[in-house]
Amino acid sequence: MVAKDHLSLQLYTVRGKLEEDFDGTLARIAEIGYTKVEPFGVTAFADRLAEALPKHGLSAPTTHAGLLREDSAPIFAAAQRLGITTVIDPHTDPARWQAADDVKAIAQGLNEAAKVAADLGITVGYHNHQFELESTIGGAHALEILADNLSDEVILEVDTYWAAVGGADVPALLKKFGERVTAIHVKDGDGTLNNKAQVAVGDGTIAVRDILAAAPQALRVVELDDFTGEIFDAVEGSYAFLTGEGAPA
């Protein structure tokens, strides 16, 4: 069973709802039982988040922001304002994951960003998709090459669904990365690139229990990239599965 304070929701999951009713959407998230969220577009949404998060008893320990392709200063300023302590780069060009030198360059960029962030009390991290695992270099997943070249200060948020789609043994990967993994994206579906086939956590084919057990220290961040039905049904179903009997902490 996952403790409530060890569970978060990536707000990209409910992006359509946020466009319709920003405050009401955060109110609904809190009503379900979530106490933490992971924002995206933090510079654009900073004002609304600053008002709505405390209003609904929510905090944002992590956020996604393009540190390697945007000016980091506004991102870090927004994070400080909102009490966000970890800023995670969510995506890089897949073409940069085919050669070791290119992956090392990504690591260098993250390491440099981490030095700037450290002075502000912020930690930098990286979030994967499937292509960092599909690409293998010298018998290792490209994401493993990245991890080997990161400074100790840089963390990983492993998207466990996309890692599985990319062909990784996700529990083994999490165990190898160890304490560097401070957050994981927990999602479920049919294990394909079809975002519409994603479902509430516990309703798909992903070995969620094994994944959770392999990274007990990591914040569990629920996310759906897409869904065919009412998205809050999946958000609520994920919460019920993760906080109910049968899911390890």
C-alpha positions as YAML, in Angstrom:
chain: A
units: angstrom
residues:
- id: 1
  name: MET
  ca: [0.00, 0.00, 0.00]
- id: 2
  name: VAL
  ca: [1.38, 3.40, -0.99]
- id: 3
  name: ALA
  ca: [1.19, 6.09, 1.67]
- id: 4
  name: LYS
  ca: [-0.63, 9.24, 0.57]
- id: 5
  name: ASP
  ca: [2.42, 11.40, 1.16]
- id: 6
  name: HIS
  ca: [4.43, 9.11, -1.15]
- id: 7
  name: LEU
  ca: [2.03, 9.61, -4.07]
- id: 8
  name: SER
  ca: [1.72, 12.38, -6.65]
- id: 9
  name: LEU
  ca: [-0.10, 13.10, -9.92]
- id: 10
  name: GLN
  ca: [1.52, 14.49, -13.07]
- id: 11
  name: LEU
  ca: [-0.78, 17.33, -14.07]
- id: 12
  name: TYR
  ca: [-0.24, 16.62, -17.78]
- id: 13
  name: THR
  ca: [-2.69, 13.77, -17.17]
- id: 14
  name: VAL
  ca: [-5.51, 16.29, -16.69]
- id: 15
  name: ARG
  ca: [-4.30, 18.99, -19.08]
- id: 16
  name: GLY
  ca: [-7.67, 19.18, -20.82]
- id: 17
  name: LYS
  ca: [-9.47, 19.63, -17.51]
- id: 18
  name: LEU
  ca: [-7.01, 22.35, -16.48]
- id: 19
  name: GLU
  ca: [-7.85, 24.30, -19.63]
- id: 20
  name: GLU
  ca: [-11.54, 24.10, -18.78]
- id: 21
  name: ASP
  ca: [-11.31, 24.83, -15.04]
- id: 22
  name: PHE
  ca: [-7.87, 25.16, -13.47]
- id: 23
  name: ASP
  ca: [-8.97, 25.68, -9.87]
- id: 24
  name: GLY
  ca: [-11.77, 23.12, -10.03]
- id: 25
  name: THR
  ca: [-9.44, 20.50, -11.44]
- id: 26
  name: LEU
  ca: [-6.97, 20.89, -8.59]
- id: 27
  name: ALA
  ca: [-9.88, 20.79, -6.15]
- id: 28
  name: ARG
  ca: [-11.01, 17.47, -7.66]
- id: 29
  name: ILE
  ca: [-7.48, 16.03, -7.42]
- id: 30
  name: ALA
  ca: [-7.37, 16.90, -3.73]
- id: 31
  name: GLU
  ca: [-10.87, 15.52, -3.20]
- id: 32
  name: ILE
  ca: [-9.76, 12.15, -4.57]
- id: 33
  name: GLY
  ca: [-7.02, 12.11, -1.94]
- id: 34
  name: TYR
  ca: [-3.84, 13.24, -3.68]
- id: 35
  name: THR
  ca: [-1.72, 15.63, -1.64]
- id: 36
  name: LYS
  ca: [1.04, 16.15, -4.22]
- id: 37
  name: VAL
  ca: [1.13, 17.04, -7.90]
- id: 38
  name: GLU
  ca: [3.82, 17.33, -10.55]
- id: 39
  name: PRO
  ca: [3.22, 20.42, -12.71]
- id: 40
  name: PHE
  ca: [4.31, 21.01, -16.27]
- id: 41
  name: GLY
  ca: [4.65, 24.43, -17.91]
- id: 42
  name: VAL
  ca: [5.61, 25.78, -14.54]
- id: 43
  name: THR
  ca: [6.63, 29.24, -15.77]
- id: 44
  name: ALA
  ca: [3.31, 29.71, -17.59]
- id: 45
  name: PHE
  ca: [1.19, 28.39, -14.73]
- id: 46
  name: ALA
  ca: [3.15, 29.83, -11.80]
- id: 47
  name: ASP
  ca: [0.60, 32.46, -10.82]
- id: 48
  name: ARG
  ca: [-2.36, 30.07, -10.87]
- id: 49
  name: LEU
  ca: [-0.39, 27.33, -9.09]
- id: 50
  name: ALA
  ca: [0.76, 29.76, -6.40]
- id: 51
  name: GLU
  ca: [-2.87, 30.49, -5.62]
- id: 52
  name: ALA
  ca: [-4.45, 27.08, -6.10]
- id: 53
  name: LEU
  ca: [-1.94, 24.68, -4.55]
- id: 54
  name: PRO
  ca: [-2.15, 25.98, -0.96]
- id: 55
  name: LYS
  ca: [-5.87, 26.60, -1.34]
- id: 56
  name: HIS
  ca: [-6.44, 22.89, -1.91]
- id: 57
  name: GLY
  ca: [-3.79, 21.53, 0.44]
- id: 58
  name: LEU
  ca: [-1.53, 20.43, -2.39]
- id: 59
  name: SER
  ca: [2.25, 20.63, -2.75]
- id: 60
  name: ALA
  ca: [4.52, 20.16, -5.75]
- id: 61
  name: PRO
  ca: [7.82, 18.52, -4.82]
- id: 62
  name: THR
  ca: [8.73, 17.96, -8.50]
- id: 63
  name: THR
  ca: [8.09, 19.61, -11.85]
- id: 64
  name: HIS
  ca: [8.84, 18.99, -15.50]
- id: 65
  name: ALA
  ca: [10.64, 21.73, -17.43]
- id: 66
  name: GLY
  ca: [12.92, 21.82, -20.47]
- id: 67
  name: LEU
  ca: [16.18, 22.71, -18.76]
- id: 68
  name: LEU
  ca: [18.32, 21.61, -21.70]
- id: 69
  name: ARG
  ca: [16.43, 23.68, -24.29]
- id: 70
  name: GLU
  ca: [15.14, 26.71, -22.38]
- id: 71
  name: ASP
  ca: [16.57, 29.47, -20.19]
- id: 72
  name: SER
  ca: [16.79, 27.86, -16.77]
- id: 73
  name: ALA
  ca: [16.60, 31.09, -14.75]
- id: 74
  name: PRO
  ca: [12.80, 31.61, -15.07]
- id: 75
  name: ILE
  ca: [12.23, 27.90, -14.45]
- id: 76
  name: PHE
  ca: [14.24, 27.91, -11.24]
- id: 77
  name: ALA
  ca: [12.60, 31.17, -10.13]
- id: 78
  name: ALA
  ca: [9.13, 29.66, -10.58]
- id: 79
  name: ALA
  ca: [10.20, 26.51, -8.77]
- id: 80
  name: GLN
  ca: [11.48, 28.51, -5.80]
- id: 81
  name: ARG
  ca: [8.26, 30.51, -5.67]
- id: 82
  name: LEU
  ca: [6.17, 27.33, -5.58]
- id: 83
  name: GLY
  ca: [8.35, 25.41, -3.13]
- id: 84
  name: ILE
  ca: [9.38, 22.89, -5.81]
- id: 85
  name: THR
  ca: [12.68, 21.28, -4.89]
- id: 86
  name: THR
  ca: [13.30, 19.05, -7.95]
- id: 87
  name: VAL
  ca: [13.18, 20.20, -11.58]
- id: 88
  name: ILE
  ca: [13.16, 17.35, -14.11]
- id: 89
  name: ASP
  ca: [13.91, 17.64, -17.81]
- id: 90
  name: PRO
  ca: [11.18, 15.54, -19.48]
- id: 91
  name: HIS
  ca: [12.38, 15.09, -23.05]
- id: 92
  name: THR
  ca: [15.33, 15.31, -25.41]
- id: 93
  name: ASP
  ca: [15.69, 14.62, -29.12]
- id: 94
  name: PRO
  ca: [15.67, 10.84, -29.74]
- id: 95
  name: ALA
  ca: [18.47, 11.30, -32.29]
- id: 96
  name: ARG
  ca: [20.80, 12.25, -29.44]
- id: 97
  name: TRP
  ca: [20.56, 8.77, -27.90]
- id: 98
  name: GLN
  ca: [22.24, 6.74, -30.63]
- id: 99
  name: ALA
  ca: [25.91, 7.37, -29.80]
- id: 100
  name: ALA
  ca: [27.76, 7.39, -26.49]
- id: 101
  name: ASP
  ca: [29.30, 10.84, -27.03]
- id: 102
  name: ASP
  ca: [25.88, 12.38, -27.62]
- id: 103
  name: VAL
  ca: [24.49, 10.79, -24.46]
- id: 104
  name: LYS
  ca: [27.51, 12.02, -22.51]
- id: 105
  name: ALA
  ca: [26.81, 15.52, -23.80]
- id: 106
  name: ILE
  ca: [23.27, 15.31, -22.43]
- id: 107
  name: ALA
  ca: [24.71, 14.22, -19.08]
- id: 108
  name: GLN
  ca: [27.10, 17.17, -19.15]
- id: 109
  name: GLY
  ca: [24.23, 19.57, -19.74]
- id: 110
  name: LEU
  ca: [22.33, 18.14, -16.78]
- id: 111
  name: ASN
  ca: [25.44, 18.27, -14.60]
- id: 112
  name: GLU
  ca: [25.95, 21.93, -15.44]
- id: 113
  name: ALA
  ca: [22.30, 22.75, -14.76]
- id: 114
  name: ALA
  ca: [22.60, 20.95, -11.42]
- id: 115
  name: LYS
  ca: [25.48, 23.21, -10.36]
- id: 116
  name: VAL
  ca: [23.36, 26.31, -10.95]
- id: 117
  name: ALA
  ca: [20.34, 24.74, -9.27]
- id: 118
  name: ALA
  ca: [22.27, 23.64, -6.20]
- id: 119
  name: ASP
  ca: [22.95, 27.25, -5.23]
- id: 120
  name: LEU
  ca: [19.17, 27.77, -5.23]
- id: 121
  name: GLY
  ca: [18.39, 24.69, -3.17]
- id: 122
  name: ILE
  ca: [17.01, 22.84, -6.19]
- id: 123
  name: THR
  ca: [17.85, 19.36, -7.51]
- id: 124
  name: VAL
  ca: [17.95, 18.58, -11.24]
- id: 125
  name: GLY
  ca: [16.73, 15.33, -12.77]
- id: 126
  name: TYR
  ca: [15.93, 13.56, -16.03]
- id: 127
  name: HIS
  ca: [12.77, 11.71, -17.15]
- id: 128
  name: ASN
  ca: [12.87, 9.11, -19.89]
- id: 129
  name: HIS
  ca: [10.62, 7.96, -22.70]
- id: 130
  name: GLN
  ca: [10.94, 4.68, -24.57]
- id: 131
  name: PHE
  ca: [13.73, 5.66, -26.97]
- id: 132
  name: GLU
  ca: [16.42, 5.95, -24.26]
- id: 133
  name: LEU
  ca: [15.84, 2.24, -23.60]
- id: 134
  name: GLU
  ca: [15.30, 1.09, -27.19]
- id: 135
  name: SER
  ca: [18.75, 2.45, -28.03]
- id: 136
  name: THR
  ca: [21.54, 0.19, -26.82]
- id: 137
  name: ILE
  ca: [25.21, 1.16, -26.85]
- id: 138
  name: GLY
  ca: [27.86, -1.41, -26.09]
- id: 139
  name: GLY
  ca: [25.23, -3.79, -24.75]
- id: 140
  name: ALA
  ca: [23.71, -1.24, -22.36]
- id: 141
  name: HIS
  ca: [20.56, 0.83, -22.61]
- id: 142
  name: ALA
  ca: [21.41, 4.42, -23.52]
- id: 143
  name: LEU
  ca: [19.74, 5.54, -20.28]
- id: 144
  name: GLU
  ca: [22.34, 3.49, -18.42]
- id: 145
  name: ILE
  ca: [25.09, 5.38, -20.28]
- id: 146
  name: LEU
  ca: [23.48, 8.61, -19.15]
- id: 147
  name: ALA
  ca: [23.34, 7.48, -15.52]
- id: 148
  name: ASP
  ca: [27.01, 6.45, -15.60]
- id: 149
  name: ASN
  ca: [27.96, 9.99, -16.64]
- id: 150
  name: LEU
  ca: [25.76, 12.01, -14.30]
- id: 151
  name: SER
  ca: [27.16, 13.76, -11.27]
- id: 152
  name: ASP
  ca: [25.95, 12.42, -7.93]
- id: 153
  name: GLU
  ca: [23.67, 15.45, -7.57]
- id: 154
  name: VAL
  ca: [21.50, 14.61, -10.60]
- id: 155
  name: ILE
  ca: [18.53, 12.32, -10.01]
- id: 156
  name: LEU
  ca: [16.45, 10.14, -12.28]
- id: 157
  name: GLU
  ca: [12.70, 10.00, -12.56]
- id: 158
  name: VAL
  ca: [12.19, 6.70, -14.36]
- id: 159
  name: ASP
  ca: [9.03, 6.53, -16.43]
- id: 160
  name: THR
  ca: [8.44, 2.86, -15.75]
- id: 161
  name: TYR
  ca: [5.84, 2.43, -18.49]
- id: 162
  name: TRP
  ca: [8.01, 3.86, -21.26]
- id: 163
  name: ALA
  ca: [11.00, 1.95, -19.94]
- id: 164
  name: ALA
  ca: [8.98, -1.26, -20.33]
- id: 165
  name: VAL
  ca: [7.85, -0.27, -23.82]
- id: 166
  name: GLY
  ca: [11.51, 0.37, -24.67]
- id: 167
  name: GLY
  ca: [12.38, -3.19, -23.79]
- id: 168
  name: ALA
  ca: [13.93, -2.82, -20.35]
- id: 169
  name: ASP
  ca: [13.62, -5.18, -17.41]
- id: 170
  name: VAL
  ca: [12.23, -2.34, -15.34]
- id: 171
  name: PRO
  ca: [12.62, -3.78, -11.82]
- id: 172
  name: ALA
  ca: [16.23, -4.73, -12.61]
- id: 173
  name: LEU
  ca: [16.89, -1.28, -14.05]
- id: 174
  name: LEU
  ca: [15.48, 0.42, -10.96]
- id: 175
  name: LYS
  ca: [17.58, -1.74, -8.69]
- id: 176
  name: LYS
  ca: [20.69, -0.93, -10.71]
- id: 177
  name: PHE
  ca: [20.06, 2.82, -10.52]
- id: 178
  name: GLY
  ca: [19.33, 2.55, -6.80]
- id: 179
  name: GLU
  ca: [19.02, 5.72, -4.75]
- id: 180
  name: ARG
  ca: [19.51, 7.93, -7.82]
- id: 181
  name: VAL
  ca: [15.86, 7.18, -8.63]
- id: 182
  name: THR
  ca: [13.96, 9.56, -6.37]
- id: 183
  name: ALA
  ca: [10.72, 9.48, -8.38]
- id: 184
  name: ILE
  ca: [9.04, 7.12, -10.83]
- id: 185
  name: HIS
  ca: [6.16, 7.58, -13.23]
- id: 186
  name: VAL
  ca: [3.63, 4.87, -12.53]
- id: 187
  name: LYS
  ca: [1.31, 4.17, -15.42]
- id: 188
  name: ASP
  ca: [-0.36, 1.18, -16.98]
- id: 189
  name: GLY
  ca: [-1.68, 0.03, -20.33]
- id: 190
  name: ASP
  ca: [-1.00, -2.53, -23.02]
- id: 191
  name: GLY
  ca: [2.74, -1.88, -23.21]
- id: 192
  name: THR
  ca: [2.66, -0.26, -26.65]
- id: 193
  name: LEU
  ca: [3.24, 3.21, -28.08]
- id: 194
  name: ASN
  ca: [-0.54, 3.74, -28.29]
- id: 195
  name: ASN
  ca: [-1.23, 6.39, -25.65]
- id: 196
  name: LYS
  ca: [-4.98, 5.83, -26.00]
- id: 197
  name: ALA
  ca: [-4.48, 2.28, -24.70]
- id: 198
  name: GLN
  ca: [-3.26, 3.53, -21.33]
- id: 199
  name: VAL
  ca: [-5.52, 2.73, -18.38]
- id: 200
  name: ALA
  ca: [-5.78, 3.24, -14.65]
- id: 201
  name: VAL
  ca: [-2.84, 1.82, -12.72]
- id: 202
  name: GLY
  ca: [-3.59, -1.83, -11.98]
- id: 203
  name: ASP
  ca: [-5.85, -2.32, -15.00]
- id: 204
  name: GLY
  ca: [-3.16, -3.02, -17.62]
- id: 205
  name: THR
  ca: [-0.34, -5.44, -18.37]
- id: 206
  name: ILE
  ca: [2.55, -3.65, -16.62]
- id: 207
  name: ALA
  ca: [4.08, -5.43, -13.59]
- id: 208
  name: VAL
  ca: [3.29, -2.51, -11.32]
- id: 209
  name: ARG
  ca: [3.75, -4.34, -8.02]
- id: 210
  name: ASP
  ca: [7.23, -5.58, -8.99]
- id: 211
  name: ILE
  ca: [8.17, -2.10, -10.16]
- id: 212
  name: LEU
  ca: [7.04, -0.46, -6.92]
- id: 213
  name: ALA
  ca: [8.90, -3.04, -4.86]
- id: 214
  name: ALA
  ca: [12.12, -2.38, -6.81]
- id: 215
  name: ALA
  ca: [12.19, 1.34, -5.92]
- id: 216
  name: PRO
  ca: [10.68, 1.73, -2.45]
- id: 217
  name: GLN
  ca: [12.37, 5.11, -1.93]
- id: 218
  name: ALA
  ca: [10.89, 6.74, -5.03]
- id: 219
  name: LEU
  ca: [7.94, 9.12, -5.06]
- id: 220
  name: ARG
  ca: [5.15, 7.44, -7.02]
- id: 221
  name: VAL
  ca: [3.88, 9.84, -9.69]
- id: 222
  name: VAL
  ca: [0.73, 8.68, -11.46]
- id: 223
  name: GLU
  ca: [0.48, 9.68, -15.11]
- id: 224
  name: LEU
  ca: [-1.59, 8.88, -18.16]
- id: 225
  name: ASP
  ca: [-0.47, 10.36, -21.47]
- id: 226
  name: ASP
  ca: [-3.98, 9.78, -22.81]
- id: 227
  name: PHE
  ca: [-7.13, 7.81, -22.07]
- id: 228
  name: THR
  ca: [-10.25, 6.85, -23.99]
- id: 229
  name: GLY
  ca: [-12.77, 7.55, -21.23]
- id: 230
  name: GLU
  ca: [-13.34, 10.11, -18.49]
- id: 231
  name: ILE
  ca: [-9.83, 10.90, -17.29]
- id: 232
  name: PHE
  ca: [-10.80, 11.36, -13.65]
- id: 233
  name: ASP
  ca: [-12.08, 7.77, -13.60]
- id: 234
  name: ALA
  ca: [-8.52, 6.65, -14.36]
- id: 235
  name: VAL
  ca: [-6.99, 9.14, -11.93]
- id: 236
  name: GLU
  ca: [-9.29, 7.93, -9.16]
- id: 237
  name: GLY
  ca: [-8.84, 4.27, -10.10]
- id: 238
  name: SER
  ca: [-5.07, 4.66, -9.96]
- id: 239
  name: TYR
  ca: [-5.29, 6.24, -6.52]
- id: 240
  name: ALA
  ca: [-7.57, 3.47, -5.26]
- id: 241
  name: PHE
  ca: [-5.26, 0.73, -6.54]
- id: 242
  name: LEU
  ca: [-2.06, 2.27, -5.20]
- id: 243
  name: THR
  ca: [-3.42, 3.11, -1.77]
- id: 244
  name: GLY
  ca: [-5.44, -0.08, -1.41]
- id: 245
  name: GLU
  ca: [-4.55, -3.59, -0.35]
- id: 246
  name: GLY
  ca: [-2.12, -5.48, -2.50]
- id: 247
  name: ALA
  ca: [0.13, -2.66, -3.72]
- id: 248
  name: PRO
  ca: [3.48, -2.54, -1.90]
- id: 249
  name: ALA
  ca: [4.70, 0.69, -0.35]
...
